[in-house]
CSV table of C-alpha atoms in Angstrom, one decimal:
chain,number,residue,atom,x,y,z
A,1,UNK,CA,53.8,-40.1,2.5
A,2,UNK,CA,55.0,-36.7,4.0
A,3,UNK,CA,54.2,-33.0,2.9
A,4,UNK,CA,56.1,-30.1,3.2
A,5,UNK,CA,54.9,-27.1,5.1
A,6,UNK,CA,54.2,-25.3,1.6
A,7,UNK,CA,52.3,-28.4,0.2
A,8,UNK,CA,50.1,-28.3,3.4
A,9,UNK,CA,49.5,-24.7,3.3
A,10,UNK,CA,48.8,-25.5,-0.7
A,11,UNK,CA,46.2,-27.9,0.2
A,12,UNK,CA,44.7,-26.0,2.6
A,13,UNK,CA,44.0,-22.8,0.7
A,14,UNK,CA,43.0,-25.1,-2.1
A,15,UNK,CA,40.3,-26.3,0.4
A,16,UNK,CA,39.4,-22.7,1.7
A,17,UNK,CA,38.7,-21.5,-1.8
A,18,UNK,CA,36.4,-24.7,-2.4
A,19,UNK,CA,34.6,-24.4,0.5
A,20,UNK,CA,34.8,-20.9,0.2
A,21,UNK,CA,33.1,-21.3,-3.6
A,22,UNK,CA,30.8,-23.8,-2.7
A,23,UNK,CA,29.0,-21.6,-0.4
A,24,UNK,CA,28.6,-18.6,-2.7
A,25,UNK,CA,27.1,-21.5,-5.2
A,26,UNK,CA,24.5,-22.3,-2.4
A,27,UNK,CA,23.8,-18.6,-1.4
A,28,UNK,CA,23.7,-17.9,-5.1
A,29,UNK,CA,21.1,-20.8,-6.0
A,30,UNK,CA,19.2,-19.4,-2.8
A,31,UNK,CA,19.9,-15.3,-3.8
A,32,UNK,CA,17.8,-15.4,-7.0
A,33,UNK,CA,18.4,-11.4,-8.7
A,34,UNK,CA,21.4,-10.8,-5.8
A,35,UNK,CA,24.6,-9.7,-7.4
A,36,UNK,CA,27.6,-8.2,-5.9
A,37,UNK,CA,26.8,-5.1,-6.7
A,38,UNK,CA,23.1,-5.2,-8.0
A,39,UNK,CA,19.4,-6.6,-6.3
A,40,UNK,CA,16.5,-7.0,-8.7
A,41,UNK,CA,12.8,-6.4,-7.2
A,42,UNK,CA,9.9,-6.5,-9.3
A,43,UNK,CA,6.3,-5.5,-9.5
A,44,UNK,CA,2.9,-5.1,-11.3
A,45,UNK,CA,1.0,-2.1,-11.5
A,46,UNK,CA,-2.2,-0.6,-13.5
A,47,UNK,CA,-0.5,1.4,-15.8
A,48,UNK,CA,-3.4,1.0,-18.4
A,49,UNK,CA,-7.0,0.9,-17.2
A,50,UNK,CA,-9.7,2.1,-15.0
A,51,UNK,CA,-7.1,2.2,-11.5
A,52,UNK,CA,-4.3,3.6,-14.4
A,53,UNK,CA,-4.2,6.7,-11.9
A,54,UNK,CA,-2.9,4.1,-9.1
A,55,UNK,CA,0.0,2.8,-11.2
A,56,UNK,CA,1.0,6.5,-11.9
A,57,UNK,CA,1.4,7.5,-8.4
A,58,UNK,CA,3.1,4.5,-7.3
A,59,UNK,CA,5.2,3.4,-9.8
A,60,UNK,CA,6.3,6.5,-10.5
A,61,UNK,CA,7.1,7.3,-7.2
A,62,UNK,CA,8.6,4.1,-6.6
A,63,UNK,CA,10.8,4.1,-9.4
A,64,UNK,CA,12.0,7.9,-8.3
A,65,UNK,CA,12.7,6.4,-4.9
A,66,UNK,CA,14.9,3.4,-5.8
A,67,UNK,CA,17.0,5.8,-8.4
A,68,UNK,CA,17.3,8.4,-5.6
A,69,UNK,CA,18.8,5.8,-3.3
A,70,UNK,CA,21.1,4.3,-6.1
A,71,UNK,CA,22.3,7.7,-6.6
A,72,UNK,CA,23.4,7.5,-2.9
A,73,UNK,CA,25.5,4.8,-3.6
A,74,UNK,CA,22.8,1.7,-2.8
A,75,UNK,CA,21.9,0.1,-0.4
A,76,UNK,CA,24.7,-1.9,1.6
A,77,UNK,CA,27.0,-1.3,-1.8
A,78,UNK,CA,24.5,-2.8,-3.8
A,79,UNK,CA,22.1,-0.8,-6.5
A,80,UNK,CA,18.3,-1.3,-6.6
A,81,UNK,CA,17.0,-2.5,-10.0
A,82,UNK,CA,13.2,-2.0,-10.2
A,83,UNK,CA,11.3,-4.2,-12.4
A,84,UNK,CA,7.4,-2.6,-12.8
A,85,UNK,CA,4.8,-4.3,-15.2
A,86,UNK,CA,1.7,-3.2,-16.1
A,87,UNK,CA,-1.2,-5.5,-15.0
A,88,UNK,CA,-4.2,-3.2,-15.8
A,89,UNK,CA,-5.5,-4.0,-12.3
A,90,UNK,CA,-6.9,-7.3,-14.4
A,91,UNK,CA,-6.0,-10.8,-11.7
A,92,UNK,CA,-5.1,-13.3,-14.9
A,93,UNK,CA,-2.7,-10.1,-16.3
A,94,UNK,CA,-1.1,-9.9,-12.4
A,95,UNK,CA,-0.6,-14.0,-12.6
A,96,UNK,CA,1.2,-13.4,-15.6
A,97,UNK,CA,2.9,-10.8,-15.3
A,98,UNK,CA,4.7,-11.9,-11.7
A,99,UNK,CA,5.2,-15.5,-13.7
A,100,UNK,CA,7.7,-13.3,-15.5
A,101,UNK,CA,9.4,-11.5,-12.9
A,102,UNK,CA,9.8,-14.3,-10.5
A,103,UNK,CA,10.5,-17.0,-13.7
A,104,UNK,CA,12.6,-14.9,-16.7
A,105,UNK,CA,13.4,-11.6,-14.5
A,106,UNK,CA,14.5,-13.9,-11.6
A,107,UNK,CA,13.9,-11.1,-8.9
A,108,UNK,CA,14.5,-11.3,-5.6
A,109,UNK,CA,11.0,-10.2,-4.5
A,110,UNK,CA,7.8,-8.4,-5.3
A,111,UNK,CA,6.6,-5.3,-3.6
A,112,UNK,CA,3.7,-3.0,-3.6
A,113,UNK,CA,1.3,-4.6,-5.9
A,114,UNK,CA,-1.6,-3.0,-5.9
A,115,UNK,CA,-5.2,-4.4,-4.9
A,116,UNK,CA,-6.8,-7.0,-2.9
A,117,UNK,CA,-7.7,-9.6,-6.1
A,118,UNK,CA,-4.7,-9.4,-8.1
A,119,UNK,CA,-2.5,-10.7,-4.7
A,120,UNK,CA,-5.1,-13.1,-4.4
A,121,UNK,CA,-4.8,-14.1,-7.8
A,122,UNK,CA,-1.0,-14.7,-7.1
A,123,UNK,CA,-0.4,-15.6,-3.3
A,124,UNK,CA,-1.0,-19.7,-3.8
A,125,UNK,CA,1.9,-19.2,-7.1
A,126,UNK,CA,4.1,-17.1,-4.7
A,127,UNK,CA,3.7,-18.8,-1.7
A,128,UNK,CA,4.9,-22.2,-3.8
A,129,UNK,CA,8.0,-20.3,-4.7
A,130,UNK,CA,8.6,-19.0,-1.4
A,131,UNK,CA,8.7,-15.3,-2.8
A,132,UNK,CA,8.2,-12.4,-0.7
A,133,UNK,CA,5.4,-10.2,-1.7
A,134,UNK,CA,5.8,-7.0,0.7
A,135,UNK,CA,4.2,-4.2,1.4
A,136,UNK,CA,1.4,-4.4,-1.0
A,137,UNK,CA,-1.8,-2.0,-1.4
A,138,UNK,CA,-3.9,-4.0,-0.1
A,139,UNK,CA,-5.8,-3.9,3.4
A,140,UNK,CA,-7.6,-6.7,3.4
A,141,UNK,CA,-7.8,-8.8,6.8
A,142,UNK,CA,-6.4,-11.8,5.5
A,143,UNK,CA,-2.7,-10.6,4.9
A,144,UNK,CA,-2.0,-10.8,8.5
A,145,UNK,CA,-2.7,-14.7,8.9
A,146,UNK,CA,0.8,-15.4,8.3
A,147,UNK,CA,0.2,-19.2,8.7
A,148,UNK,CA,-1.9,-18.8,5.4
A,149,UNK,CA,0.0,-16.1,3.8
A,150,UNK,CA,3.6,-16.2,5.2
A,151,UNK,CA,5.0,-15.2,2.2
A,152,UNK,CA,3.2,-11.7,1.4
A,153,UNK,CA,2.9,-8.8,3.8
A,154,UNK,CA,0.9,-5.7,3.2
A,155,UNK,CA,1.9,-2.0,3.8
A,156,UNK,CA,-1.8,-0.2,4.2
A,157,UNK,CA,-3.6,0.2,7.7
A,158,UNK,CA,-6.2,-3.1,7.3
A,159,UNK,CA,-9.6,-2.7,6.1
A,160,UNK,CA,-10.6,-3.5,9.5
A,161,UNK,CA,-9.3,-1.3,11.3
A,162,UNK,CA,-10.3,1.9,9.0
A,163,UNK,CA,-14.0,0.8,9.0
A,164,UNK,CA,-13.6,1.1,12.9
A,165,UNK,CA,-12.7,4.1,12.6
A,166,UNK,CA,-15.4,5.6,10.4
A,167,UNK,CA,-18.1,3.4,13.0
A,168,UNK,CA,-16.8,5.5,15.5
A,169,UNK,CA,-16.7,8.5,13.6
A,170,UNK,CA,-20.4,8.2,12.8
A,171,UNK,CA,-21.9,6.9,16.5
A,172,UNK,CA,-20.2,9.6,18.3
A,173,UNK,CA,-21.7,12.4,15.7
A,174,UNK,CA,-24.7,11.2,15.4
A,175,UNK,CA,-26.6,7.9,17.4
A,176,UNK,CA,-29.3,8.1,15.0
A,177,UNK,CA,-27.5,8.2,11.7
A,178,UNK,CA,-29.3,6.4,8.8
A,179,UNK,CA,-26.0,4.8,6.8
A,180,UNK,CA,-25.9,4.3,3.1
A,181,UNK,CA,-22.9,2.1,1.9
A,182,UNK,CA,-21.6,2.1,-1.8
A,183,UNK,CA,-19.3,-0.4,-2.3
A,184,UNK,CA,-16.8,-2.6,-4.9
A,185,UNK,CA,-18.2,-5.8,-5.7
A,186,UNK,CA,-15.5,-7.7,-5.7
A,187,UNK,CA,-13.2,-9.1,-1.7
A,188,UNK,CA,-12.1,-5.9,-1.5
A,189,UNK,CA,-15.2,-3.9,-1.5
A,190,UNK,CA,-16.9,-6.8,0.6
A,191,UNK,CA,-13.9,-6.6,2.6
A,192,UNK,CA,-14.4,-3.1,4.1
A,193,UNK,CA,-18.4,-3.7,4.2
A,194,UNK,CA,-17.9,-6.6,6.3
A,195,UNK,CA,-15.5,-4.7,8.7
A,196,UNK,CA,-18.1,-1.8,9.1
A,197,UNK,CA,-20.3,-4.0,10.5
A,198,UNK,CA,-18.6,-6.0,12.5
A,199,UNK,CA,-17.5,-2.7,14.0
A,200,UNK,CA,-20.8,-1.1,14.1
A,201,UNK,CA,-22.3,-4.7,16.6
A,202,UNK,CA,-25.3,-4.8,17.5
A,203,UNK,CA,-25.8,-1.0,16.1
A,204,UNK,CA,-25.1,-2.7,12.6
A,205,UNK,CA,-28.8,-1.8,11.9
A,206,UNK,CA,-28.0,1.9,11.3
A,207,UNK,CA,-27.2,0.8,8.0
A,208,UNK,CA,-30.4,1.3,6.2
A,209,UNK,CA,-29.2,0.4,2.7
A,210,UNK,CA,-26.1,-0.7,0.3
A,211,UNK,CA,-25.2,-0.9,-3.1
A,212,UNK,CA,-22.7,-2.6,-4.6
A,213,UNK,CA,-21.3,-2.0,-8.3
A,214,UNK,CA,-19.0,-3.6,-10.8
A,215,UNK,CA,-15.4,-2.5,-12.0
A,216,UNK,CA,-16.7,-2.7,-15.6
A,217,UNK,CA,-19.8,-0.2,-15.0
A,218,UNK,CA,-20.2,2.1,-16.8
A,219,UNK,CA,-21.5,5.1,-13.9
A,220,UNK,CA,-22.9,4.4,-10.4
A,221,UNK,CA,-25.3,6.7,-10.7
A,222,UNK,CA,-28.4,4.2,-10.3
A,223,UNK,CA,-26.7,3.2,-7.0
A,224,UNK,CA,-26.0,6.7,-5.4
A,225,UNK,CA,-30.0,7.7,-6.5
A,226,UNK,CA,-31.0,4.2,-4.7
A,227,UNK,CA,-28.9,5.0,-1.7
A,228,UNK,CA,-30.5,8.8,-1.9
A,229,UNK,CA,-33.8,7.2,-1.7
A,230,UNK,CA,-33.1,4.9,1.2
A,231,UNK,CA,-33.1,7.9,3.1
A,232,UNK,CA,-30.1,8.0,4.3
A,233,UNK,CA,-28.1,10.7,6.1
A,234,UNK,CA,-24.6,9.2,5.8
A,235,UNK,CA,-22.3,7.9,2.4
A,236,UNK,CA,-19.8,5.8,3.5
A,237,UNK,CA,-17.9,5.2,-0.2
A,238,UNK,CA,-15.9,2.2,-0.4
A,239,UNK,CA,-15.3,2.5,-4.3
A,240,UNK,CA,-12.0,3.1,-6.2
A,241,UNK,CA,-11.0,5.9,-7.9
A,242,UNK,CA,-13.1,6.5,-10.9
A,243,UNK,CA,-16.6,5.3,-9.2
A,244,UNK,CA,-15.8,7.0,-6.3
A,245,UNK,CA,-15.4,10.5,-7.6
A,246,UNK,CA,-18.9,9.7,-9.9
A,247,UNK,CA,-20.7,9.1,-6.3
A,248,UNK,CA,-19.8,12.4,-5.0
A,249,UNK,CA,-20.7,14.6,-8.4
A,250,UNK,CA,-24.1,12.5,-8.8
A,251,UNK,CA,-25.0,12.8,-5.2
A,252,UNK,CA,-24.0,16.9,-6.0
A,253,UNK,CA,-26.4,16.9,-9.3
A,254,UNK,CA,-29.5,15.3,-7.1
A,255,UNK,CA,-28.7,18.1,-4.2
A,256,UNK,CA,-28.1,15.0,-1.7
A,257,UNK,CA,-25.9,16.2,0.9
A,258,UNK,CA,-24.8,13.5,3.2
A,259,UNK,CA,-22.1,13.3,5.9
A,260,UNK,CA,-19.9,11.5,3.0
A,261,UNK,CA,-16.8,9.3,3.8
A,262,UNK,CA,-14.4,8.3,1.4
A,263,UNK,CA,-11.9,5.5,2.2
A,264,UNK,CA,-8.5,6.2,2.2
A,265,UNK,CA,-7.3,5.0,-1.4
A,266,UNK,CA,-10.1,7.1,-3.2
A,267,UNK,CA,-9.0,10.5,-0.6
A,268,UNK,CA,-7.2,12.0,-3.7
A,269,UNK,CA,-7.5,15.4,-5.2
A,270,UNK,CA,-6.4,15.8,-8.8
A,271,UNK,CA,-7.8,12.0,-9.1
A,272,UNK,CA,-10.9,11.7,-7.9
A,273,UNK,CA,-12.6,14.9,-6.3
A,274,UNK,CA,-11.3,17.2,-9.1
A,275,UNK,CA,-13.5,15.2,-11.2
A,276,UNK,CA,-16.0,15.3,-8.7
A,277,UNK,CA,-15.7,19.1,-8.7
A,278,UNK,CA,-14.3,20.4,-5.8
A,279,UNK,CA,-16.9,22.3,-4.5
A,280,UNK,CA,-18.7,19.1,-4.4
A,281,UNK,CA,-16.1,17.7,-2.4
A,282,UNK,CA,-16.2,19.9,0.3
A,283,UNK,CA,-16.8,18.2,3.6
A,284,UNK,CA,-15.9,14.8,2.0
A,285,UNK,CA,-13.9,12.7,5.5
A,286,UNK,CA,-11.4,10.3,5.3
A,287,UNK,CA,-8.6,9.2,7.5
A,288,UNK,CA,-4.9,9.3,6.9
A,289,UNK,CA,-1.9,7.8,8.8
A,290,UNK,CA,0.8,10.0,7.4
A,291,UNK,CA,1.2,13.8,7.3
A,292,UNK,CA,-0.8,15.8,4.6
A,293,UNK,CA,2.4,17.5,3.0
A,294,UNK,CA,-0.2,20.4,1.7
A,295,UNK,CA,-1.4,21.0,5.5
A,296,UNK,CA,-0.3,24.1,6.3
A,297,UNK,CA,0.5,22.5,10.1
A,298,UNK,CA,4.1,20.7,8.3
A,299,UNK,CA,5.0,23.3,5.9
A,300,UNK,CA,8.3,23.8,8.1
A,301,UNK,CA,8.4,20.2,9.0
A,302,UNK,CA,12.0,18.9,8.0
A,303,UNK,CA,10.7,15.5,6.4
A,304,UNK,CA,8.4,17.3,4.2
A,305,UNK,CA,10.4,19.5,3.2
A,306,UNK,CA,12.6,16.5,2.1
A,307,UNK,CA,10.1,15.1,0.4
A,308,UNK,CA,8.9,18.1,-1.8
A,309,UNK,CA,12.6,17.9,-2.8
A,310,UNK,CA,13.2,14.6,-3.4
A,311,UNK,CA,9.9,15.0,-5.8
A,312,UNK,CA,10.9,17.9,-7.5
A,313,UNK,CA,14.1,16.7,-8.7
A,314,UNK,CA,13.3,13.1,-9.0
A,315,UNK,CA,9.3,13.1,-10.0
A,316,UNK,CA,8.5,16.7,-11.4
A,317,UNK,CA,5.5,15.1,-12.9
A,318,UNK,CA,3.7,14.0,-10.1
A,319,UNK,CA,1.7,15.8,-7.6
A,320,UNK,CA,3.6,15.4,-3.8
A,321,UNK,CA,0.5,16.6,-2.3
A,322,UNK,CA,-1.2,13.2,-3.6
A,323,UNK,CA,-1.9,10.4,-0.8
A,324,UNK,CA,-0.9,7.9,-3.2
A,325,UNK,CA,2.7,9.1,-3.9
A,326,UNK,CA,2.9,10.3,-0.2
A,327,UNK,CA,2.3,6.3,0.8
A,328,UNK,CA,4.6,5.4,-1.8
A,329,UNK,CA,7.1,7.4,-0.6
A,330,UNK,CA,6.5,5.7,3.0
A,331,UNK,CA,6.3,2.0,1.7
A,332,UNK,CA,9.6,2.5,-0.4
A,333,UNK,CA,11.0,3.3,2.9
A,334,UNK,CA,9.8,0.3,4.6
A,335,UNK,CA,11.4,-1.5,1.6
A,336,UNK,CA,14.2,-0.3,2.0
A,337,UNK,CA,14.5,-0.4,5.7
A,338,UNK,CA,13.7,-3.9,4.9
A,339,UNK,CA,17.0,-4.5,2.8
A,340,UNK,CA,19.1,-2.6,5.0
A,341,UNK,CA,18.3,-5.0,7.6
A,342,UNK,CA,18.7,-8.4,5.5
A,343,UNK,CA,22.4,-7.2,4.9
A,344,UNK,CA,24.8,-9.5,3.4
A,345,UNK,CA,21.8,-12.6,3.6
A,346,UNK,CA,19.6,-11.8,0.6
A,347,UNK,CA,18.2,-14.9,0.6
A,348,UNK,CA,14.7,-14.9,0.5
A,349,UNK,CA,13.9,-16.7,3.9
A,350,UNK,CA,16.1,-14.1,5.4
A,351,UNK,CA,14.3,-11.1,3.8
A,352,UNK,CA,10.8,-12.0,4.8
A,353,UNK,CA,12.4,-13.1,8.4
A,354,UNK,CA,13.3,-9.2,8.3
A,355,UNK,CA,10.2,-7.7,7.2
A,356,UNK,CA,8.6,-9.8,10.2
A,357,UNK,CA,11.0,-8.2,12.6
A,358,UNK,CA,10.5,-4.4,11.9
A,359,UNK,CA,10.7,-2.3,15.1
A,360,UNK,CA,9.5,1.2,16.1
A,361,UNK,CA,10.5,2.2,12.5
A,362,UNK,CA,9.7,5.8,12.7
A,363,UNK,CA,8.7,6.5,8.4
A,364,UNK,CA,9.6,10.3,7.6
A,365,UNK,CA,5.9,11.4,6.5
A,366,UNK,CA,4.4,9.3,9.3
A,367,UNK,CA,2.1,10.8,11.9
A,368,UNK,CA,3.6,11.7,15.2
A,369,UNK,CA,2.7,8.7,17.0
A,370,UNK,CA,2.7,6.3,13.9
A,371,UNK,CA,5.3,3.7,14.6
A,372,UNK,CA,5.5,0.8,11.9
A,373,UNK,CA,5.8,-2.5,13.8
A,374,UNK,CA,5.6,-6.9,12.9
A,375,UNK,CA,6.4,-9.6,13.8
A,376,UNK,CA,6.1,-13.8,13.0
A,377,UNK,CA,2.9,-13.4,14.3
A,378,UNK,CA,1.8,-9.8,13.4
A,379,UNK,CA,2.2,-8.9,9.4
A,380,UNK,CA,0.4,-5.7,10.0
A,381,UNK,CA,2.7,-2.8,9.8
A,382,UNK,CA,0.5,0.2,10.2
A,383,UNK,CA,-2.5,0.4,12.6
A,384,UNK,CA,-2.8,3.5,13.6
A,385,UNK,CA,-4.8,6.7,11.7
A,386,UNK,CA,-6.5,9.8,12.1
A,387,UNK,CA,-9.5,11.6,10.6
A,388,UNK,CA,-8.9,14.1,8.0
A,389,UNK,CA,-11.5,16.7,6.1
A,390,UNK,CA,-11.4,18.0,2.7
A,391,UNK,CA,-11.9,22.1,3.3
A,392,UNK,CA,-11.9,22.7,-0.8
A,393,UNK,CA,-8.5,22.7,-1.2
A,394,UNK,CA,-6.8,20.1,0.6
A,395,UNK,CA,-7.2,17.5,3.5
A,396,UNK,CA,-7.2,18.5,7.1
A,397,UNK,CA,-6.2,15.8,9.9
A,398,UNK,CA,-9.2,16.6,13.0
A,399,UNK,CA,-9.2,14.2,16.6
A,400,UNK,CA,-6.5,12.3,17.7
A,401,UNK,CA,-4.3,9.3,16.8
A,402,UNK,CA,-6.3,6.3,16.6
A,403,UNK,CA,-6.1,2.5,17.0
A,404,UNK,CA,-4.1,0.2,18.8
């Protein structure tokens, strides 16, 4: 039987448009909260509870972010649709909770969830699914083992690494310094004791005493008098917010006055050394990897100035000198450079292939010298920080860039 030119050309658009139909099916059934013209991300936050100051800061700044850049027209035509549950920092809430964004939301992926246990409590779920977790606030060690993790990167310099930093900190001041550590019992508290000593060697020894409390307690002040007594010279305080600012008013009241470090989550003003009184607070050392928009060295510094914008018309209630809407403002990026990468391929494979493949990604409130980089192989994006100093007011950056 013959065909006509037309009946040819017939067939063969016929054939285009099924082929052509049969690959959006596939990319759809593999683009799970892709649109044309939408992408659905979700995540869990402590909006209620102990860490509710967390949830605050980053969801709210998150949620700014994502509405700012929809406002711009998207990202590669599409808008960002930002799912954020409250998990009150609680492991069997975060379960749940993602369960419902990956399961009845149906989003694409999960990003910045907050704290070490609760994306334990969810990586074997996730993983299963093959649902990218990015860019959480976390900094435990174990997120960059991406052959036991590949599905869930985090966005905070590793616990690791910071503890270095404050080993260093401490041997170079002072050879002989007698360390107290308070700490979180729970992998994230252990998580940062471990990497102090590991970084400290054979000079582990200079820590003469720690004590460890428990999220549901009430005060630590029975730990910060035991670590008074041990005699020593040095707090290093790896607690969260609200324990954290109790260790540095108690060790105030009992007129102990030790060089007192603070790690990098619990380094927040209004948060935790306002309660802590801020003449109590003075001295208090931390470390930071991005700029300190209240530093008086970046007030005519272009990106903060965007920043301080961006916040005041899109997050009037928060504070943009805060460290916690500061490194949400720098993870969102990393999100979104993230997207802009994936393009057209929203799939999830291709979206954690991207987030493994970031580059010498320059983040606007970054530290000069502060260059986010992974890879396959490498799912630590920041590892690079600097001292700061808390000078009653605000912190100070001091010393150089540091790490690798």
């Amino acid at each position: 039987m013959k065909m006509n030119c037309k009946a040819l050309a017939a067939v063969a658009t016929a054939g285009s448009m099924l082929l052509a139909s049969s690959v959006l099916a596939a990319n759809g059934q593999n683009m799970p909260g892709v649109t044309d013209t939408t992408i659905k991300i979700g995540q869990t936050l402590p909006y209620s509870g102990p860490a509710s100051n967390y949830g605050r800061e980053l969801g709210g700044t998150a949620t700014a972010f994502f509405k700012m850049i929809n406002d711009q027209g998207g990202v590669n035509g599409r808008k960002i649709e930002l799912i954020s549950l409250d998990d009150a920092y609680s492991p069997p809430r975060t379960v749940e909770q993602v369960r419902k964004l990956v399961e009845q939301e149906e989003v694409l992926l999960i990003y910045g969830t907050l704290g070490t246990a609760t994306n334990t409590a969810i990586h074997k779920y996730v993983n299963a699914k093959k649902v990218p977790v990015l860019f959480i606030s976390s900094a435990a060690d174990k997120w960059n083992q991406p052959d036991k993790y590949p599905w869930i990167m985090s966005g905070m310099l590793s616990s690791s690494a910071e503890s270095a930093i404050y080993a260093k900190y401490v041997q170079d001041l002072n050879p002989n310094a007698k360390i107290g550590v308070l700490y979180h019992n729970d992998e994230f508290g252990r998580d940062y004791l471990v990497g102090l000593k590991k970084a400290l060697g054979d000079k582990a020894g200079m820590i003469v005493a720690e004590a460890s409390y428990e999220s549901a307690d009430p005060t630590v002040d029975s730990q910060v008098i035991s670590l008074k007594s041990s005699g020593a010279d040095t707090l290093i305080n790896f607690a969260m917010a609200k324990h954290a600012s109790q260790a540095i008013k108690k060790a105030a009241q009992l007129g102990w006055k030790p060089l007192h470090i603070v790690y990098s989550g619990s380094a927040n003003v209004s948060a935790v050394l306002e309660p802590a009184g801020l003449e109590n607070s003075v001295g208090i050392v931390s470390v930071t990897y991005y700029k300190e928009p209240a530093d008086p060295q970046w007030k005519d510094d272009q990106a903060v100035q965007k920043y301080r914008a961006f916040m005041k018309q899109y997050a009037p209630q928060l504070n943009p000198d805060e460290f916690g809407n500061v490194f949400a403002y720098n993870i969102a990026h990393m999100m979104l450079q993230v997207l802009k990468q994936s393009g057209d391929d929203l799939s999830r494979e291709n979206v954690m292939r991207q987030a493994a493949n970031l580059k010498d990604v320059e983040l606007p409130l970054a530290l000069p010298g502060v260059r986010v980089n992974t890879s396959p192989t490498d799912y630590l994006p920041i590892k690079q920080a600097r001292l700061k100093r808390f000078d009653g007011t605000s912190f100070v950056p001091f010393g150089e860039v540091l790490g690798n």
